[in-house]
PDB file of C-alpha atoms and ligand atoms in Angstrom:
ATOM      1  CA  UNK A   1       3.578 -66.680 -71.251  1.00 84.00           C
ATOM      2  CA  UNK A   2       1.752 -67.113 -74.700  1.00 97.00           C
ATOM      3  CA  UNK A   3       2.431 -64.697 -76.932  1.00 98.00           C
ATOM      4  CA  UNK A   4      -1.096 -63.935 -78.393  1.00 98.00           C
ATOM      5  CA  UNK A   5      -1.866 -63.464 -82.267  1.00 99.00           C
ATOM      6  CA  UNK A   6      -5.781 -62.450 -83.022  1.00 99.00           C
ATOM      7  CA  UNK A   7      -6.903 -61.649 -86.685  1.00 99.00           C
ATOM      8  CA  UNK A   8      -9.777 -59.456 -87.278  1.00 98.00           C
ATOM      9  CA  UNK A   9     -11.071 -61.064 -90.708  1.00 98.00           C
ATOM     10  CA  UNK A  10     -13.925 -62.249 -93.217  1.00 97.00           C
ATOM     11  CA  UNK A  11     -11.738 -64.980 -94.068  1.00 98.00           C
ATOM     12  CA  UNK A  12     -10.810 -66.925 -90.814  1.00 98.00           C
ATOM     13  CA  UNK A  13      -9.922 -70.361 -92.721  1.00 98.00           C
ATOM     14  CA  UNK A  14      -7.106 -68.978 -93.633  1.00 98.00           C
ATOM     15  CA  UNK A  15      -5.181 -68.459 -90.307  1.00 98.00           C
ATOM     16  CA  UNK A  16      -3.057 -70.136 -89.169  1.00 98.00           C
ATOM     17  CA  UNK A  17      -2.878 -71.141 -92.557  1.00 98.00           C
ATOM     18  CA  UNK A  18       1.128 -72.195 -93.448  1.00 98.00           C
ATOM     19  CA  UNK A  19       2.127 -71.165 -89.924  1.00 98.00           C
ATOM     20  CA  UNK A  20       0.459 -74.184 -88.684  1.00 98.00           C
ATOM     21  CA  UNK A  21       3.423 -75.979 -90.533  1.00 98.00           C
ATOM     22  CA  UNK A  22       7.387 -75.971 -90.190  1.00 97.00           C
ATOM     23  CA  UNK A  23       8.690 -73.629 -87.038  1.00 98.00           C
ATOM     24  CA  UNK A  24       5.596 -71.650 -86.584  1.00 98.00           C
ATOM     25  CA  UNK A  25       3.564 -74.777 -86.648  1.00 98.00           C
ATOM     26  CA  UNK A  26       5.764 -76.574 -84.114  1.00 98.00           C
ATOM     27  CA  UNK A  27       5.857 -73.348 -81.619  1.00 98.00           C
ATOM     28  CA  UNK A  28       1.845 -73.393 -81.983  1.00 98.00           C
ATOM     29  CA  UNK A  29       1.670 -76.768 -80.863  1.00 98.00           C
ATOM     30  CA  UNK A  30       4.223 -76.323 -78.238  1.00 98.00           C
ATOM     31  CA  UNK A  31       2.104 -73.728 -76.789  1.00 98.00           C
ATOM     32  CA  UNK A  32       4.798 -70.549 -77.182  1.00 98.00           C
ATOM     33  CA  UNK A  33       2.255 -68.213 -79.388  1.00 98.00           C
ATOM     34  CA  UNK A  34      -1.663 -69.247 -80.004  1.00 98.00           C
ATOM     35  CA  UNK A  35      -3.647 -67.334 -82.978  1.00 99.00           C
ATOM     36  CA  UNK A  36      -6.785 -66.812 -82.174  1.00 98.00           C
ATOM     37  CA  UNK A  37      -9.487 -65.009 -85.339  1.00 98.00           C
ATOM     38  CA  UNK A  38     -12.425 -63.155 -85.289  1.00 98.00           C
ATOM     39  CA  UNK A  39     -14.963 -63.577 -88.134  1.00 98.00           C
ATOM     40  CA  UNK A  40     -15.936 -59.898 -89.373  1.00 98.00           C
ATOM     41  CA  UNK A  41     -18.832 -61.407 -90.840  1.00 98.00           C
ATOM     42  CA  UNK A  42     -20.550 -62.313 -87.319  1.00 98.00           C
ATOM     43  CA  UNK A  43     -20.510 -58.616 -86.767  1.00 98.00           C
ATOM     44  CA  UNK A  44     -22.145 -57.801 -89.784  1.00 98.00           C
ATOM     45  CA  UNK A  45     -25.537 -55.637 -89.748  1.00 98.00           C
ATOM     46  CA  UNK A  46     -29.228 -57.164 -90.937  1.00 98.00           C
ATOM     47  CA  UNK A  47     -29.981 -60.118 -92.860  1.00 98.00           C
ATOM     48  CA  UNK A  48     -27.251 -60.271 -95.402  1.00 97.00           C
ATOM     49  CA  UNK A  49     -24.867 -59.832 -92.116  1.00 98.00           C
ATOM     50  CA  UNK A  50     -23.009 -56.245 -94.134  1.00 98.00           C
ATOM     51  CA  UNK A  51     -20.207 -55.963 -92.801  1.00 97.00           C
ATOM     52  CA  UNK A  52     -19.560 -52.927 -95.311  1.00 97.00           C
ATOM     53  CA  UNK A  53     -21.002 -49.719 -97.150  1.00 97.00           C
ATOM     54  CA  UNK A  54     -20.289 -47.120-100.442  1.00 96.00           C
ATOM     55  CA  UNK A  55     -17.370 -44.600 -99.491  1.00 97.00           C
ATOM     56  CA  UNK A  56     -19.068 -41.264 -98.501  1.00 98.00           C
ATOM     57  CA  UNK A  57     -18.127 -38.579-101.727  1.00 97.00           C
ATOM     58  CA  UNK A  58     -18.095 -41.349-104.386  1.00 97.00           C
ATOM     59  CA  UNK A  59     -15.963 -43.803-105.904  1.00 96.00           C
ATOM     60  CA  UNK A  60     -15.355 -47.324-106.275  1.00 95.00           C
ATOM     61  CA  UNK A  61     -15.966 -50.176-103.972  1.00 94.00           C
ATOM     62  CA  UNK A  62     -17.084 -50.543-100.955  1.00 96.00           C
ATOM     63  CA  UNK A  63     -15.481 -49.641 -97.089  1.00 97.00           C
ATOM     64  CA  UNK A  64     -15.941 -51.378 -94.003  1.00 97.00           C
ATOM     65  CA  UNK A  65     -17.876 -49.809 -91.385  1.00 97.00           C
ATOM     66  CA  UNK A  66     -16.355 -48.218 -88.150  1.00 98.00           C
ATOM     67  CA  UNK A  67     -19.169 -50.016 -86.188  1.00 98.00           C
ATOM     68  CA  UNK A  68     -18.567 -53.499 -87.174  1.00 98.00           C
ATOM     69  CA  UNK A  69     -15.000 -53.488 -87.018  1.00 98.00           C
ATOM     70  CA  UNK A  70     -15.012 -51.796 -83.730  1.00 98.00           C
ATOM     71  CA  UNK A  71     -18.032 -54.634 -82.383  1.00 98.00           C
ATOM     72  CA  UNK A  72     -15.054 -57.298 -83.936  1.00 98.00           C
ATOM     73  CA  UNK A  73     -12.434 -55.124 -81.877  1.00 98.00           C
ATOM     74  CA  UNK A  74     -14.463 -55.864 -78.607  1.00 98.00           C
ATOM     75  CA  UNK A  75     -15.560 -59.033 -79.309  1.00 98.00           C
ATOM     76  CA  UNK A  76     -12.136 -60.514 -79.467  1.00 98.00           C
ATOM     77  CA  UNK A  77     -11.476 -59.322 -75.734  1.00 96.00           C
ATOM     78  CA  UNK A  78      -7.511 -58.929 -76.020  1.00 97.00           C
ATOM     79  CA  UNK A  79      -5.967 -56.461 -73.246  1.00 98.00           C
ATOM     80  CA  UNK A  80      -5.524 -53.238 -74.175  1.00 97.00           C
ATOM     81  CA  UNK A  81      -1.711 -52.911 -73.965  1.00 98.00           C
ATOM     82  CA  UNK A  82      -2.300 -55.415 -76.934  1.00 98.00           C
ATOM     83  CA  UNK A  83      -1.028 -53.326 -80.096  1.00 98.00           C
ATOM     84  CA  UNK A  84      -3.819 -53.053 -82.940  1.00 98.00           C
ATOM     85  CA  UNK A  85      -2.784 -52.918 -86.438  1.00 98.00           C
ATOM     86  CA  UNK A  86      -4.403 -52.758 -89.411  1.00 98.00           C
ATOM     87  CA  UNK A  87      -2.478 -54.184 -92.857  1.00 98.00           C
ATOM     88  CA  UNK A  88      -2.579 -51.658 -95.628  1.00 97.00           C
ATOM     89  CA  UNK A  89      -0.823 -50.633 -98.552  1.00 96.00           C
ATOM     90  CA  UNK A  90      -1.422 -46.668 -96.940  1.00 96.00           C
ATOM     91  CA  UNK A  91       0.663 -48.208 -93.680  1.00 97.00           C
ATOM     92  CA  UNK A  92       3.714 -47.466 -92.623  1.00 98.00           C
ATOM     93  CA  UNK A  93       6.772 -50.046 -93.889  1.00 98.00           C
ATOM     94  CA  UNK A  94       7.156 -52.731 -91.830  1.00 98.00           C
ATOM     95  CA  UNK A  95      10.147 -53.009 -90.416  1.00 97.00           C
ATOM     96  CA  UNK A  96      12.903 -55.607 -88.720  1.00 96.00           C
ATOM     97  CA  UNK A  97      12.557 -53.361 -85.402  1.00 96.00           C
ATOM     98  CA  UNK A  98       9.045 -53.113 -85.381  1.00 98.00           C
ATOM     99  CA  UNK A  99       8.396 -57.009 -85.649  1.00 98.00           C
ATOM    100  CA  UNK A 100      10.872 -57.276 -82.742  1.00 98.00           C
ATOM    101  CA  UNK A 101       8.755 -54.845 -80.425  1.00 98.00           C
ATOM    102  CA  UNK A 102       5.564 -56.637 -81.872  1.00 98.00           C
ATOM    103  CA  UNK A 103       7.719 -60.229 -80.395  1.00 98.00           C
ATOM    104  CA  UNK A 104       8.480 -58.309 -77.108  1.00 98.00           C
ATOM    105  CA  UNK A 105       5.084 -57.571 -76.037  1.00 98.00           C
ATOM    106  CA  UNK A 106       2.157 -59.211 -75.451  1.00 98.00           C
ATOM    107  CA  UNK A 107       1.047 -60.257 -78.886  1.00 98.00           C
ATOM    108  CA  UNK A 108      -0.784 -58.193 -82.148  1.00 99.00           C
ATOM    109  CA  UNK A 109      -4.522 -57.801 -83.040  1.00 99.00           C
ATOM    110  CA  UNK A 110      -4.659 -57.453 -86.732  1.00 99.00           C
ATOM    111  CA  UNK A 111      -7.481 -56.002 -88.752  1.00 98.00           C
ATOM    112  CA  UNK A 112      -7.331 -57.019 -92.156  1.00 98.00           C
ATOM    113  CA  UNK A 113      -9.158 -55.258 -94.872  1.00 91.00           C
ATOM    114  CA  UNK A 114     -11.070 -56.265 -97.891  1.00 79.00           C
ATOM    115  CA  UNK A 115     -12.809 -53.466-100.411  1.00 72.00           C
ATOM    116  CA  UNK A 116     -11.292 -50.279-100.080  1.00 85.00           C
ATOM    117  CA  UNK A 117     -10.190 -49.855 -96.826  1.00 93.00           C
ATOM    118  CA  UNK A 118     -11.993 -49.750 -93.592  1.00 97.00           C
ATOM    119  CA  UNK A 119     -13.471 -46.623 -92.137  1.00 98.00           C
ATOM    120  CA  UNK A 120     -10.938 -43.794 -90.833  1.00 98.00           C
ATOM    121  CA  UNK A 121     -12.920 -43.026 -87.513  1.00 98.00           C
ATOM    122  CA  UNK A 122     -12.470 -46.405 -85.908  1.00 98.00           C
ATOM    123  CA  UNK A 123      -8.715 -46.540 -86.815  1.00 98.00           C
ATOM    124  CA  UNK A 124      -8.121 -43.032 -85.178  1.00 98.00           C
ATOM    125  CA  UNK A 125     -10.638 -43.678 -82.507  1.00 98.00           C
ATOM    126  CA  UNK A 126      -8.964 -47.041 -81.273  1.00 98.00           C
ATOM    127  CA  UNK A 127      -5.533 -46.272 -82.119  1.00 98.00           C
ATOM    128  CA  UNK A 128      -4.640 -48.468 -84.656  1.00 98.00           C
ATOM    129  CA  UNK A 129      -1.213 -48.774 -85.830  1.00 98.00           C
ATOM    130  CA  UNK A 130      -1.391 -49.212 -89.884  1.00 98.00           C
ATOM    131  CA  UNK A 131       1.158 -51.372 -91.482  1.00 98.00           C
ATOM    132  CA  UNK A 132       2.018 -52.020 -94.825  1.00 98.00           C
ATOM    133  CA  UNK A 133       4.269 -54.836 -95.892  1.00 98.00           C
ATOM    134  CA  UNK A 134       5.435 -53.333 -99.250  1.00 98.00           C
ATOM    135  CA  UNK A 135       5.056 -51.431-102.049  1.00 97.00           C
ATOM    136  CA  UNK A 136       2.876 -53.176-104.339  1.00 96.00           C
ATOM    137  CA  UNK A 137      -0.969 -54.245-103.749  1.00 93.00           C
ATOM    138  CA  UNK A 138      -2.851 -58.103-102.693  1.00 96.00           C
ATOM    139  CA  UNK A 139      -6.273 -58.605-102.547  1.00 94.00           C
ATOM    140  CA  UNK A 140      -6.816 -58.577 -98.600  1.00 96.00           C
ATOM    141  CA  UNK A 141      -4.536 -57.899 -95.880  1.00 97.00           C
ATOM    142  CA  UNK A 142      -4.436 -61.306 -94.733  1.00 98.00           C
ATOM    143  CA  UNK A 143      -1.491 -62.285 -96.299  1.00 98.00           C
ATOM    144  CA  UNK A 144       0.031 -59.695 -95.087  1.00 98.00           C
ATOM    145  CA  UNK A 145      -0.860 -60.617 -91.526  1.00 98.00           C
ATOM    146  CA  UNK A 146       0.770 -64.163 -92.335  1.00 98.00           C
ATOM    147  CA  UNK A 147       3.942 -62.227 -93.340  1.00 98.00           C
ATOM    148  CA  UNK A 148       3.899 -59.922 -89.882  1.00 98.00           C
ATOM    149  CA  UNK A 149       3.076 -63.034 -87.811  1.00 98.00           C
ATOM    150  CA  UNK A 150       5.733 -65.622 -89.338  1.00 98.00           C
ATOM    151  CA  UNK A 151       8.605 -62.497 -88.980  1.00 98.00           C
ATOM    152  CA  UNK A 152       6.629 -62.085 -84.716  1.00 98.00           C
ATOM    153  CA  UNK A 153       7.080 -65.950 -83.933  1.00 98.00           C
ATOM    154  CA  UNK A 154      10.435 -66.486 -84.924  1.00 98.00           C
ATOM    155  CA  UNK A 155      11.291 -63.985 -82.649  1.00 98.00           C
ATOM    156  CA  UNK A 156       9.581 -65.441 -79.747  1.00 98.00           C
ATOM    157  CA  UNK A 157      11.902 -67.423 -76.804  1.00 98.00           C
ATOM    158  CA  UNK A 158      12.023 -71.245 -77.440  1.00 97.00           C
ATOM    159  CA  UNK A 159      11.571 -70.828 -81.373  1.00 97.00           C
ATOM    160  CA  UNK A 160      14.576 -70.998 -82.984  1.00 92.00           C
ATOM    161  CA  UNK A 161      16.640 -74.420 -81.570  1.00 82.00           C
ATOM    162  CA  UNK A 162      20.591 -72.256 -80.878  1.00 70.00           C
ATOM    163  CA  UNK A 163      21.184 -73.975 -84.521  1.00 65.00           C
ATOM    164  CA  UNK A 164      18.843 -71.287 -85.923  1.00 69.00           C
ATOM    165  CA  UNK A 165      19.219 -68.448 -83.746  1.00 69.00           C
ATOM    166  CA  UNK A 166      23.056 -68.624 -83.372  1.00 47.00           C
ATOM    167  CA  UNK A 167      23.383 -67.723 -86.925  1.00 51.00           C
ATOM    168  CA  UNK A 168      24.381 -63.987 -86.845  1.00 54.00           C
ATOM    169  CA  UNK A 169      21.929 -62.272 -89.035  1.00 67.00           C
ATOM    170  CA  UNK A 170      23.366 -59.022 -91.224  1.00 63.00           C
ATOM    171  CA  UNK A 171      20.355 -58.305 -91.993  1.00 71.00           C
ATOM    172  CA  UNK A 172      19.093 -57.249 -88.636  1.00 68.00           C
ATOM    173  CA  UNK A 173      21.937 -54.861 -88.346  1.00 79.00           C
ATOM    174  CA  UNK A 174      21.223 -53.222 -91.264  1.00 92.00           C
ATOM    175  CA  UNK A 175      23.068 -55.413 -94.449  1.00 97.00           C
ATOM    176  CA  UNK A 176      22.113 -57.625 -96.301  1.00 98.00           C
ATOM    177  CA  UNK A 177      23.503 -60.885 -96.051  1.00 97.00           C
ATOM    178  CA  UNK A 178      26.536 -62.653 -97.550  1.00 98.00           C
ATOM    179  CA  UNK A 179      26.043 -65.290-100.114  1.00 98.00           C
ATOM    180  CA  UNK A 180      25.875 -68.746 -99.139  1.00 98.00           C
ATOM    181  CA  UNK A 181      27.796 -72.052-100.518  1.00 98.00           C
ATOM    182  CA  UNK A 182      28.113 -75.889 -99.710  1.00 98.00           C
ATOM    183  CA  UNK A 183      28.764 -78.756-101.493  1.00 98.00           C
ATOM    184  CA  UNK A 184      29.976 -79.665-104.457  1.00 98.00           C
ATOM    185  CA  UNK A 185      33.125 -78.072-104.323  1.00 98.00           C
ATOM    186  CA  UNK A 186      32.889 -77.507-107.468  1.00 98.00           C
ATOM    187  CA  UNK A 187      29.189 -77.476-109.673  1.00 98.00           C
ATOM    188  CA  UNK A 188      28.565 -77.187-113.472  1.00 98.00           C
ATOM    189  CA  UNK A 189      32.018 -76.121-113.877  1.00 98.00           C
ATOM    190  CA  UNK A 190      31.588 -73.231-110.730  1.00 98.00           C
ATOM    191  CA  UNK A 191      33.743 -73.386-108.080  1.00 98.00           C
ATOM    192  CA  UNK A 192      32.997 -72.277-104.324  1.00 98.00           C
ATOM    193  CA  UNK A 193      35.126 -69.079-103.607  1.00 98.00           C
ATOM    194  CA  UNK A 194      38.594 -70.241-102.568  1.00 98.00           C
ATOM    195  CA  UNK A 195      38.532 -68.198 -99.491  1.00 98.00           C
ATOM    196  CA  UNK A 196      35.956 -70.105 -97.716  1.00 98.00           C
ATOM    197  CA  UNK A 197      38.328 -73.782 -98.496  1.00 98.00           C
ATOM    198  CA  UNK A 198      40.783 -71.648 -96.574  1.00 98.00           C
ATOM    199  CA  UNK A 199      40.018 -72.592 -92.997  1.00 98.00           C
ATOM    200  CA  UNK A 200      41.125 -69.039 -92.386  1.00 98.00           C
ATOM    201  CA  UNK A 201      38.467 -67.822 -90.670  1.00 98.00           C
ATOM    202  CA  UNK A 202      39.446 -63.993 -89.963  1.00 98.00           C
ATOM    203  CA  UNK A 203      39.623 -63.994 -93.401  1.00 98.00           C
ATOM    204  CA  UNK A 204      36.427 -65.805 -94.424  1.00 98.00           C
ATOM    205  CA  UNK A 205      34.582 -63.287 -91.826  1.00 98.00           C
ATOM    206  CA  UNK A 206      36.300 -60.218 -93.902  1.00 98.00           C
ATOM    207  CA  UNK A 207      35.542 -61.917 -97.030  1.00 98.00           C
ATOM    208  CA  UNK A 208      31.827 -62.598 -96.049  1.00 98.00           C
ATOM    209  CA  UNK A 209      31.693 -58.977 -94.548  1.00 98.00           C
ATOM    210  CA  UNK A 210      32.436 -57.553 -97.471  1.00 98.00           C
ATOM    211  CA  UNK A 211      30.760 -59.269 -99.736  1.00 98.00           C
ATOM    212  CA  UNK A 212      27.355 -58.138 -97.846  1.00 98.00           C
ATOM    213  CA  UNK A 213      28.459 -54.799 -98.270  1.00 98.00           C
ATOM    214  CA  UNK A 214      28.891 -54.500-101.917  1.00 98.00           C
ATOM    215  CA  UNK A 215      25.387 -56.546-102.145  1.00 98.00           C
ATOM    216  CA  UNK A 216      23.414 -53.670-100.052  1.00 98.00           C
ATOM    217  CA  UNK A 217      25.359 -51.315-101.949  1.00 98.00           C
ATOM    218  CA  UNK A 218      24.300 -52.766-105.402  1.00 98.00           C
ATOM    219  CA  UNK A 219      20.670 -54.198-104.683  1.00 98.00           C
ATOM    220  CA  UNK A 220      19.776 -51.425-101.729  1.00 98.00           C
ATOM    221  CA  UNK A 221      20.825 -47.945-101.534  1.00 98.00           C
ATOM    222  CA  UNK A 222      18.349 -47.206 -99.560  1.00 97.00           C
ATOM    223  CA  UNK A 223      19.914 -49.233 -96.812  1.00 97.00           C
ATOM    224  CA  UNK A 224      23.398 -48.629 -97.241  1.00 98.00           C
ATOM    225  CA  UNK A 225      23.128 -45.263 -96.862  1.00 98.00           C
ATOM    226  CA  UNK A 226      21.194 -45.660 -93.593  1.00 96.00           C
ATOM    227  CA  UNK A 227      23.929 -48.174 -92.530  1.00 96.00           C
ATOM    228  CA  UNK A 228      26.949 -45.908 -93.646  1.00 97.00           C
ATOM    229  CA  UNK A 229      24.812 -43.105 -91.828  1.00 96.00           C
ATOM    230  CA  UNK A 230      24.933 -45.152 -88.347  1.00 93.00           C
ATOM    231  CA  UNK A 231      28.619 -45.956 -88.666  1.00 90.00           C
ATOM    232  CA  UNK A 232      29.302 -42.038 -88.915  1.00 90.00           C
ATOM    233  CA  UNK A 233      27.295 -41.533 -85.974  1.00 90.00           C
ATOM    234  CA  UNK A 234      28.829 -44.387 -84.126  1.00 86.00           C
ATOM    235  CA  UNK A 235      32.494 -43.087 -85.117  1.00 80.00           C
ATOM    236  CA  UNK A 236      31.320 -39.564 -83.656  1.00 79.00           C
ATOM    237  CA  UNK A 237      29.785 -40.763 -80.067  1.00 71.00           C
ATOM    238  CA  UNK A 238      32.762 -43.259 -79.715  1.00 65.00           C
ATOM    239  CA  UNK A 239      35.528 -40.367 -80.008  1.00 59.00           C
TER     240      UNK A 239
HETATM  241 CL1  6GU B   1      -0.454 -54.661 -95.385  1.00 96.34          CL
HETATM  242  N1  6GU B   1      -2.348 -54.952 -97.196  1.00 96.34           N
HETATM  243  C1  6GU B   1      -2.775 -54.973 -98.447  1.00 96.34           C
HETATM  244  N2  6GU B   1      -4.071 -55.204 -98.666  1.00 96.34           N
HETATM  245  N3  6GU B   1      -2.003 -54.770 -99.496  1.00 96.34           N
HETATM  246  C2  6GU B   1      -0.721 -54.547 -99.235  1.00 96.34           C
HETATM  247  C3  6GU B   1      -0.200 -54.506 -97.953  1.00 96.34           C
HETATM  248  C4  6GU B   1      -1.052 -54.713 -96.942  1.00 96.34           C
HETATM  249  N4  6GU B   1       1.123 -54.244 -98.001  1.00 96.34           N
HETATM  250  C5  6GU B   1       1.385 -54.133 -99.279  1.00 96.34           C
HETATM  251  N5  6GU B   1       0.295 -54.304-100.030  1.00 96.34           N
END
């Protein structure tokens, strides 16, 4: 089956955007995910087609109506096991786990913002799952929604040729990966690490292993301790 992407948006020319290139681009033509947008604008109210309105209790900029989002929400007639999910900064992080149950099901509606936000009502009303991608601000959640979508269809079956997918990834088990070398041997005077010459390849695992430790431990706390966390609690169920 077709996994199903549709983006709620003022600013449809931009999907499929660079996912209509490389992998993504290839799997969309091969039929494995379609992406699918509806224009926010069509649902807009009177003349000027307003799609949104001044926050109630002052401030700056302007918010997107619950109405025309939610006329948008029906319009786009996606079934409603179909998870909705509206890119914000106010989201919660996107994560490795949640783009793999995004992959597993059906496909993702996304709602992406412009202004300030969109109104709070239609959100709790429809359930919408908010989603930010990271700590630090863009203009409109559609890039975001490329950045969800590209980390969905990689995912999907038939994607990645065994090439790809065979690679063992740390980082889905919680380290960041090892670093990478090929040739030249030996580069401006910098040689590849001797270890991985060695044809050893116990040893080049251990070597590799560790160095993706020390990395997470240096560039991520946050993550090490989560992954030195898991390995107590693994230790503890296994005895
Ligand atoms: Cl999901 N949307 C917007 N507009 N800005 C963001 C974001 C999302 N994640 C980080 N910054």
């Amino acid at each position: 089956m077709t996994w199903r992407a549709t983006v709620l948006t003022l600013f449809p020319e931009m999907f499929p955007g660079p996912l209509g290139l490389s992998l993504a681009g290839r799997a969309l033509e091969a039929g494995l995910w379609s992406c699918r947008t509806e224009d926010l604008r069509q649902h807009g109210l009177g003349r000027h087609r307003a799609v949104d309105d001044t926050p109630f209790g002052g401030g700056a900029g302007m918010v997107i109506r619950p109405d025309v989002a939610d006329a948008a929400i029906k319009a786009a007639d996606v079934p409603a096991d179909v998870p909705v999910v509206y890119l914000t900064p106010r989201g919660r992080p996107l994560t490795q786990q949640t783009v793999r149950r995004y992959a597993q099901g059906p496909g993702v509606m996304l709602l992406c913002g412009r202004f300030e936000g969109v109104d709070e009502r239609v959100l709790q009303a429809r359930g919408v799952e908010e989603v930010s991608i990271g700590d630090y601000v863009l203009s409109g959640g559609e890039t975001a929604a490329l950045v969800l979508l590209d980390a969905c269809v990689r995912l999907l079956p038939g994607v990645m040729g065994s090439e790809e997918s065979g690679v063992e990834e740390s980082f889905s088990e919680g380290l960041l990966e090892y670093p990478h070398y090929t040739r030249p041997a030996m580069w401006e005077g910098r040689a590849v690490p001797e270890i991985l010459l060695s044809g050893n390849h116990a040893a080049i695992a251990a070597w590799r292993r560790g160095q993706a430790e020390e990395t997470t431990r240096e560039r991520r706390p946050d993550l090490w301790s989560a992954w030195l966390a898991r390995k107590e609690t693994n230790r503890a169920v296994a005895v």
